[in-house]
Short mmCIF file of C-alpha atoms and ligand atoms in Angstrom, two decimals:
data_model
loop_
_atom_site.label_atom_id
_atom_site.label_comp_id
_atom_site.label_asym_id
_atom_site.label_seq_id
_atom_site.Cartn_x
_atom_site.Cartn_y
_atom_site.Cartn_z
CA UNK A 876 -30.64 -10.23 -6.08
CA UNK A 877 -26.90 -10.78 -5.76
CA UNK A 878 -25.82 -13.93 -3.95
CA UNK A 879 -25.22 -13.59 -0.19
CA UNK A 880 -21.53 -14.04 0.57
CA UNK A 881 -19.92 -14.37 4.00
CA UNK A 882 -16.46 -12.88 4.52
CA UNK A 883 -14.98 -13.75 7.93
CA UNK A 884 -12.57 -11.07 9.16
CA UNK A 885 -9.27 -12.59 10.25
CA UNK A 886 -8.82 -9.73 12.70
CA UNK A 887 -10.73 -11.89 15.19
CA UNK A 888 -8.85 -15.10 14.33
CA UNK A 889 -6.15 -16.64 16.49
CA UNK A 890 -3.00 -15.24 14.84
CA UNK A 891 -0.81 -17.93 16.40
CA UNK A 892 -2.48 -20.38 13.99
CA UNK A 893 -3.72 -18.11 11.25
CA UNK A 894 -3.29 -20.59 8.39
CA UNK A 895 -5.38 -23.21 10.18
CA UNK A 896 -8.05 -20.65 11.09
CA UNK A 897 -8.39 -19.73 7.42
CA UNK A 898 -8.60 -23.39 6.38
CA UNK A 899 -11.26 -23.92 9.04
CA UNK A 900 -13.52 -21.06 7.92
CA UNK A 901 -13.10 -22.17 4.31
CA UNK A 902 -14.22 -25.68 5.27
CA UNK A 903 -17.08 -24.12 7.25
CA UNK A 904 -18.48 -22.46 4.12
CA UNK A 905 -16.92 -18.98 4.02
CA UNK A 906 -16.96 -17.30 0.60
CA UNK A 907 -14.23 -14.65 0.98
CA UNK A 908 -11.49 -13.96 3.52
CA UNK A 909 -11.65 -10.37 4.83
CA UNK A 910 -8.27 -8.84 5.70
CA UNK A 911 -8.27 -5.65 7.81
CA UNK A 912 -5.25 -3.45 7.21
CA UNK A 913 -4.78 -0.60 9.70
CA UNK A 914 -1.89 1.85 9.89
CA UNK A 915 -2.28 3.68 13.21
CA UNK A 916 -2.99 6.95 11.32
CA UNK A 917 -6.25 6.57 9.43
CA UNK A 918 -7.50 4.55 12.41
CA UNK A 919 -5.98 4.30 15.89
CA UNK A 920 -4.91 0.65 15.55
CA UNK A 921 -2.15 -1.21 13.72
CA UNK A 922 -2.72 -4.64 12.20
CA UNK A 923 -1.08 -6.37 9.27
CA UNK A 924 0.50 -5.66 5.90
CA UNK A 925 1.34 -7.29 2.56
CA UNK A 926 3.69 -9.86 4.15
CA UNK A 927 0.77 -11.55 5.88
CA UNK A 928 -1.38 -11.42 2.73
CA UNK A 929 1.45 -13.13 0.83
CA UNK A 930 1.73 -15.86 3.49
CA UNK A 931 -1.97 -16.67 3.58
CA UNK A 932 -2.46 -16.64 -0.21
CA UNK A 933 -1.31 -20.26 -0.74
CA UNK A 934 -3.40 -21.48 2.20
CA UNK A 935 -6.82 -20.77 0.63
CA UNK A 936 -8.58 -20.77 -2.71
CA UNK A 937 -11.02 -18.12 -1.47
CA UNK A 938 -10.72 -14.52 -2.70
CA UNK A 939 -8.74 -12.26 -0.35
CA UNK A 940 -10.85 -9.18 0.38
CA UNK A 941 -8.39 -6.54 1.54
CA UNK A 942 -9.88 -3.60 3.47
CA UNK A 943 -7.37 -0.76 3.63
CA UNK A 944 -7.94 1.53 6.60
CA UNK A 945 -4.80 3.50 5.88
CA UNK A 946 -3.64 6.93 4.78
CA UNK A 947 -2.08 7.17 1.30
CA UNK A 948 -3.53 3.88 0.01
CA UNK A 949 -2.05 4.54 -3.46
CA UNK A 950 1.41 3.88 -2.02
CA UNK A 951 0.43 0.32 -1.08
CA UNK A 952 -1.90 -0.86 -3.88
CA UNK A 953 0.96 -2.47 -5.80
CA UNK A 954 2.32 -4.35 -2.76
CA UNK A 955 -1.10 -5.74 -1.82
CA UNK A 956 -1.91 -6.61 -5.43
CA UNK A 957 1.37 -8.49 -5.83
CA UNK A 958 0.93 -10.18 -2.44
CA UNK A 959 -2.30 -11.76 -3.67
CA UNK A 960 -5.20 -9.44 -2.82
CA UNK A 961 -8.22 -10.08 -5.08
CA UNK A 962 -10.40 -7.18 -3.99
CA UNK A 963 -8.82 -3.95 -2.75
CA UNK A 964 -11.06 -1.53 -0.87
CA UNK A 965 -10.00 1.87 0.42
CA UNK A 966 -11.84 4.72 2.15
CA UNK A 967 -13.47 7.70 0.45
CA UNK A 968 -12.28 9.82 3.40
CA UNK A 969 -8.60 9.66 2.35
CA UNK A 970 -7.08 12.89 1.03
CA UNK A 971 -6.03 11.64 -2.41
CA UNK A 972 -8.11 11.52 -5.60
CA UNK A 973 -10.18 8.32 -5.31
CA UNK A 974 -10.43 8.02 -9.10
CA UNK A 975 -6.66 7.75 -9.41
CA UNK A 976 -6.55 5.04 -6.73
CA UNK A 977 -9.31 3.07 -8.45
CA UNK A 978 -7.43 3.31 -11.77
CA UNK A 979 -4.33 1.97 -10.04
CA UNK A 980 -6.24 -0.99 -8.55
CA UNK A 981 -7.68 -1.73 -12.01
CA UNK A 982 -4.24 -1.45 -13.58
CA UNK A 983 -3.23 -4.41 -11.41
CA UNK A 984 -6.41 -6.21 -12.57
CA UNK A 985 -7.98 -6.34 -9.12
CA UNK A 986 -11.56 -5.59 -8.09
CA UNK A 987 -11.90 -2.13 -6.58
CA UNK A 988 -14.06 -1.29 -3.57
CA UNK A 989 -14.83 2.00 -1.88
CA UNK A 990 -15.72 2.23 1.80
CA UNK A 991 -17.53 4.86 3.85
CA UNK A 992 -17.30 5.51 7.58
CA UNK A 993 -20.55 5.81 9.57
CA UNK A 994 -20.54 9.63 9.55
CA UNK A 995 -19.77 10.05 5.85
CA UNK A 996 -22.70 10.81 3.57
CA UNK A 997 -23.49 8.45 0.69
CA UNK A 998 -23.59 11.37 -1.75
CA UNK A 999 -19.80 11.64 -1.49
CA UNK A 1000 -19.62 8.39 -3.46
CA UNK A 1001 -21.81 9.61 -6.31
CA UNK A 1002 -19.26 10.33 -9.02
CA UNK A 1003 -17.14 7.27 -8.42
CA UNK A 1004 -19.84 4.61 -8.14
CA UNK A 1005 -19.66 3.81 -11.87
CA UNK A 1006 -15.94 2.98 -11.45
CA UNK A 1007 -16.10 0.53 -8.53
CA UNK A 1008 -17.07 -3.13 -8.19
CA UNK A 1009 -18.12 -2.89 -4.56
CA UNK A 1010 -19.24 -0.44 -1.87
CA UNK A 1011 -18.32 -1.28 1.73
CA UNK A 1012 -20.66 0.38 4.23
CA UNK A 1013 -19.12 0.52 7.72
CA UNK A 1014 -21.53 -0.11 10.57
CA UNK A 1015 -18.97 0.67 13.29
CA UNK A 1016 -16.23 3.29 13.43
CA UNK A 1017 -13.33 1.46 11.78
CA UNK A 1018 -10.41 0.46 13.97
CA UNK A 1019 -11.39 -2.49 16.11
CA UNK A 1020 -13.30 -5.74 15.95
CA UNK A 1021 -16.00 -6.61 18.46
CA UNK A 1022 -17.87 -3.28 18.49
CA UNK A 1023 -21.64 -2.71 18.63
CA UNK A 1024 -23.52 -2.55 15.34
CA UNK A 1025 -24.74 1.00 14.54
CA UNK A 1026 -28.37 0.68 13.50
CA UNK A 1027 -28.48 4.25 12.22
CA UNK A 1028 -26.24 3.12 9.32
CA UNK A 1029 -28.97 0.83 7.89
CA UNK A 1030 -30.63 3.59 5.79
CA UNK A 1031 -27.26 4.20 4.13
CA UNK A 1032 -27.25 0.64 2.81
CA UNK A 1033 -30.69 1.25 1.29
CA UNK A 1034 -29.52 4.53 -0.18
CA UNK A 1035 -26.55 2.88 -1.87
CA UNK A 1036 -28.68 -0.03 -3.12
CA UNK A 1037 -31.07 2.37 -4.88
CA UNK A 1038 -28.31 3.55 -7.19
CA UNK A 1039 -25.76 0.72 -7.19
CA UNK A 1040 -26.46 -2.72 -8.62
CA UNK A 1041 -23.13 -4.42 -7.89
CA UNK A 1042 -21.79 -5.78 -4.58
CA UNK A 1043 -22.58 -4.04 -1.29
CA UNK A 1044 -20.57 -5.26 1.67
CA UNK A 1045 -21.32 -4.41 5.29
CA UNK A 1046 -18.68 -4.48 8.00
CA UNK A 1047 -18.83 -4.04 11.76
CA UNK A 1048 -20.84 -5.66 14.52
CA UNK A 1049 -22.71 -8.02 12.22
CA UNK A 1050 -24.08 -11.08 14.01
CA UNK A 1051 -26.96 -13.47 13.38
CA UNK A 1052 -29.58 -10.93 14.43
CA UNK A 1053 -28.17 -7.84 12.66
CA UNK A 1054 -27.32 -9.85 9.50
CA UNK A 1055 -30.99 -10.17 8.59
CA UNK A 1056 -31.46 -6.37 8.77
CA UNK A 1057 -28.33 -5.80 6.72
CA UNK A 1058 -29.51 -8.17 3.99
CA UNK A 1059 -33.02 -6.68 4.04
CA UNK A 1060 -31.49 -3.24 3.52
CA UNK A 1061 -29.83 -4.43 0.32
CA UNK A 1062 -26.36 -5.70 1.22
CA UNK A 1063 -25.14 -9.01 -0.21
CA UNK A 1064 -21.72 -9.44 1.40
CA UNK A 1065 -21.36 -9.76 5.15
CA UNK A 1066 -18.10 -9.26 6.99
CA UNK A 1067 -18.05 -10.98 10.35
CA UNK A 1068 -15.16 -11.13 12.78
CA UNK A 1069 -16.34 -11.88 16.30
CA UNK A 1070 -19.53 -13.65 15.26
CA UNK A 1071 -17.57 -16.26 13.27
CA UNK A 1072 -14.19 -16.60 15.00
CA UNK A 1073 -15.78 -16.15 18.42
CA UNK A 1074 -18.18 -19.04 17.80
CA UNK A 1075 -17.50 -22.64 18.79
CA UNK A 1076 -18.89 -23.97 15.52
CA UNK A 1077 -17.78 -21.87 12.53
CA UNK A 1078 -20.07 -23.68 10.08
CA UNK A 1079 -23.12 -23.06 12.24
CA UNK A 1080 -22.17 -19.37 12.67
CA UNK A 1081 -21.76 -18.88 8.91
CA UNK A 1082 -25.05 -20.63 8.19
CA UNK A 1083 -26.87 -18.39 10.66
CA UNK A 1084 -25.38 -15.25 9.12
CA UNK A 1085 -26.55 -16.37 5.70
CA UNK A 1086 -30.06 -16.61 7.08
CA UNK A 1087 -30.19 -20.36 7.70
CA UNK A 1088 -31.39 -21.92 10.94
C1 DX5 B 1302 -13.31 -2.84 11.81
C2 DX5 B 1302 -12.98 -3.86 10.75
C3 DX5 B 1302 -13.91 -5.01 10.72
C4 DX5 B 1302 -13.91 -5.84 11.98
C5 DX5 B 1302 -15.20 -6.60 12.06
O1 DX5 B 1302 -12.57 -1.70 11.63
O2 DX5 B 1302 -13.01 -3.26 9.47
O3 DX5 B 1302 -13.70 -5.83 9.58
O4 DX5 B 1302 -12.84 -6.73 12.05
O5 DX5 B 1302 -15.23 -7.25 13.28
P1 DX5 B 1302 -16.62 -7.53 14.03
O6 DX5 B 1302 -17.41 -8.41 13.13
O7 DX5 B 1302 -16.19 -8.20 15.29
O8 DX5 B 1302 -17.27 -6.20 14.26
ZN1 ZN B 1303 -13.02 -4.60 7.61
#
């Protein structure tokens, strides 16, 4: 089985001291830093762009896992790649040809991920699975941190795992109790916003997500 990795989502960090928050989760044992990019069109919220990715890059040695919840992701792949993104994930629900976007991400020598919203069927991913390094299964409707985990998305993780041997990341409402279900279903990368940055002790929170006591 692939190693379990924990990717705290900075969406739930204190942005007035973002650099320190990132250093703190790194010291607490985080494996990746998850960066949620929202444009107010693909999802009803606006967050951050390449400028922030560029500023946080020198602060951490951890891979920057950039989750694009935006329309026209192909217009921004270059900016995020040059800003320091290591993994670039976009949504299958965008209007453009996903294969072209994956080729563009690969052209910039970054890992490519594809994400699916809770209502999207796994079979939509079929033809592009051989091209991607990671599948990101959403377990909330994308747009906001702090939402309730959708248990009816668990079978989708199993469905992806049956046909995909590389990384499966799960994002939305994952806490110490839902993390175990997510891992059992076949995921190996856990995104956690509230359950890490909302905790008093980041190291303890990360350990619990990984399955430790
Ligand atoms: C939701 C984002 C998530 C979110 C996770 O659209 O993609 O990464 O920040 O936050 P929690 O863990 O609080 O659900
Ligand atoms: Zn995310």
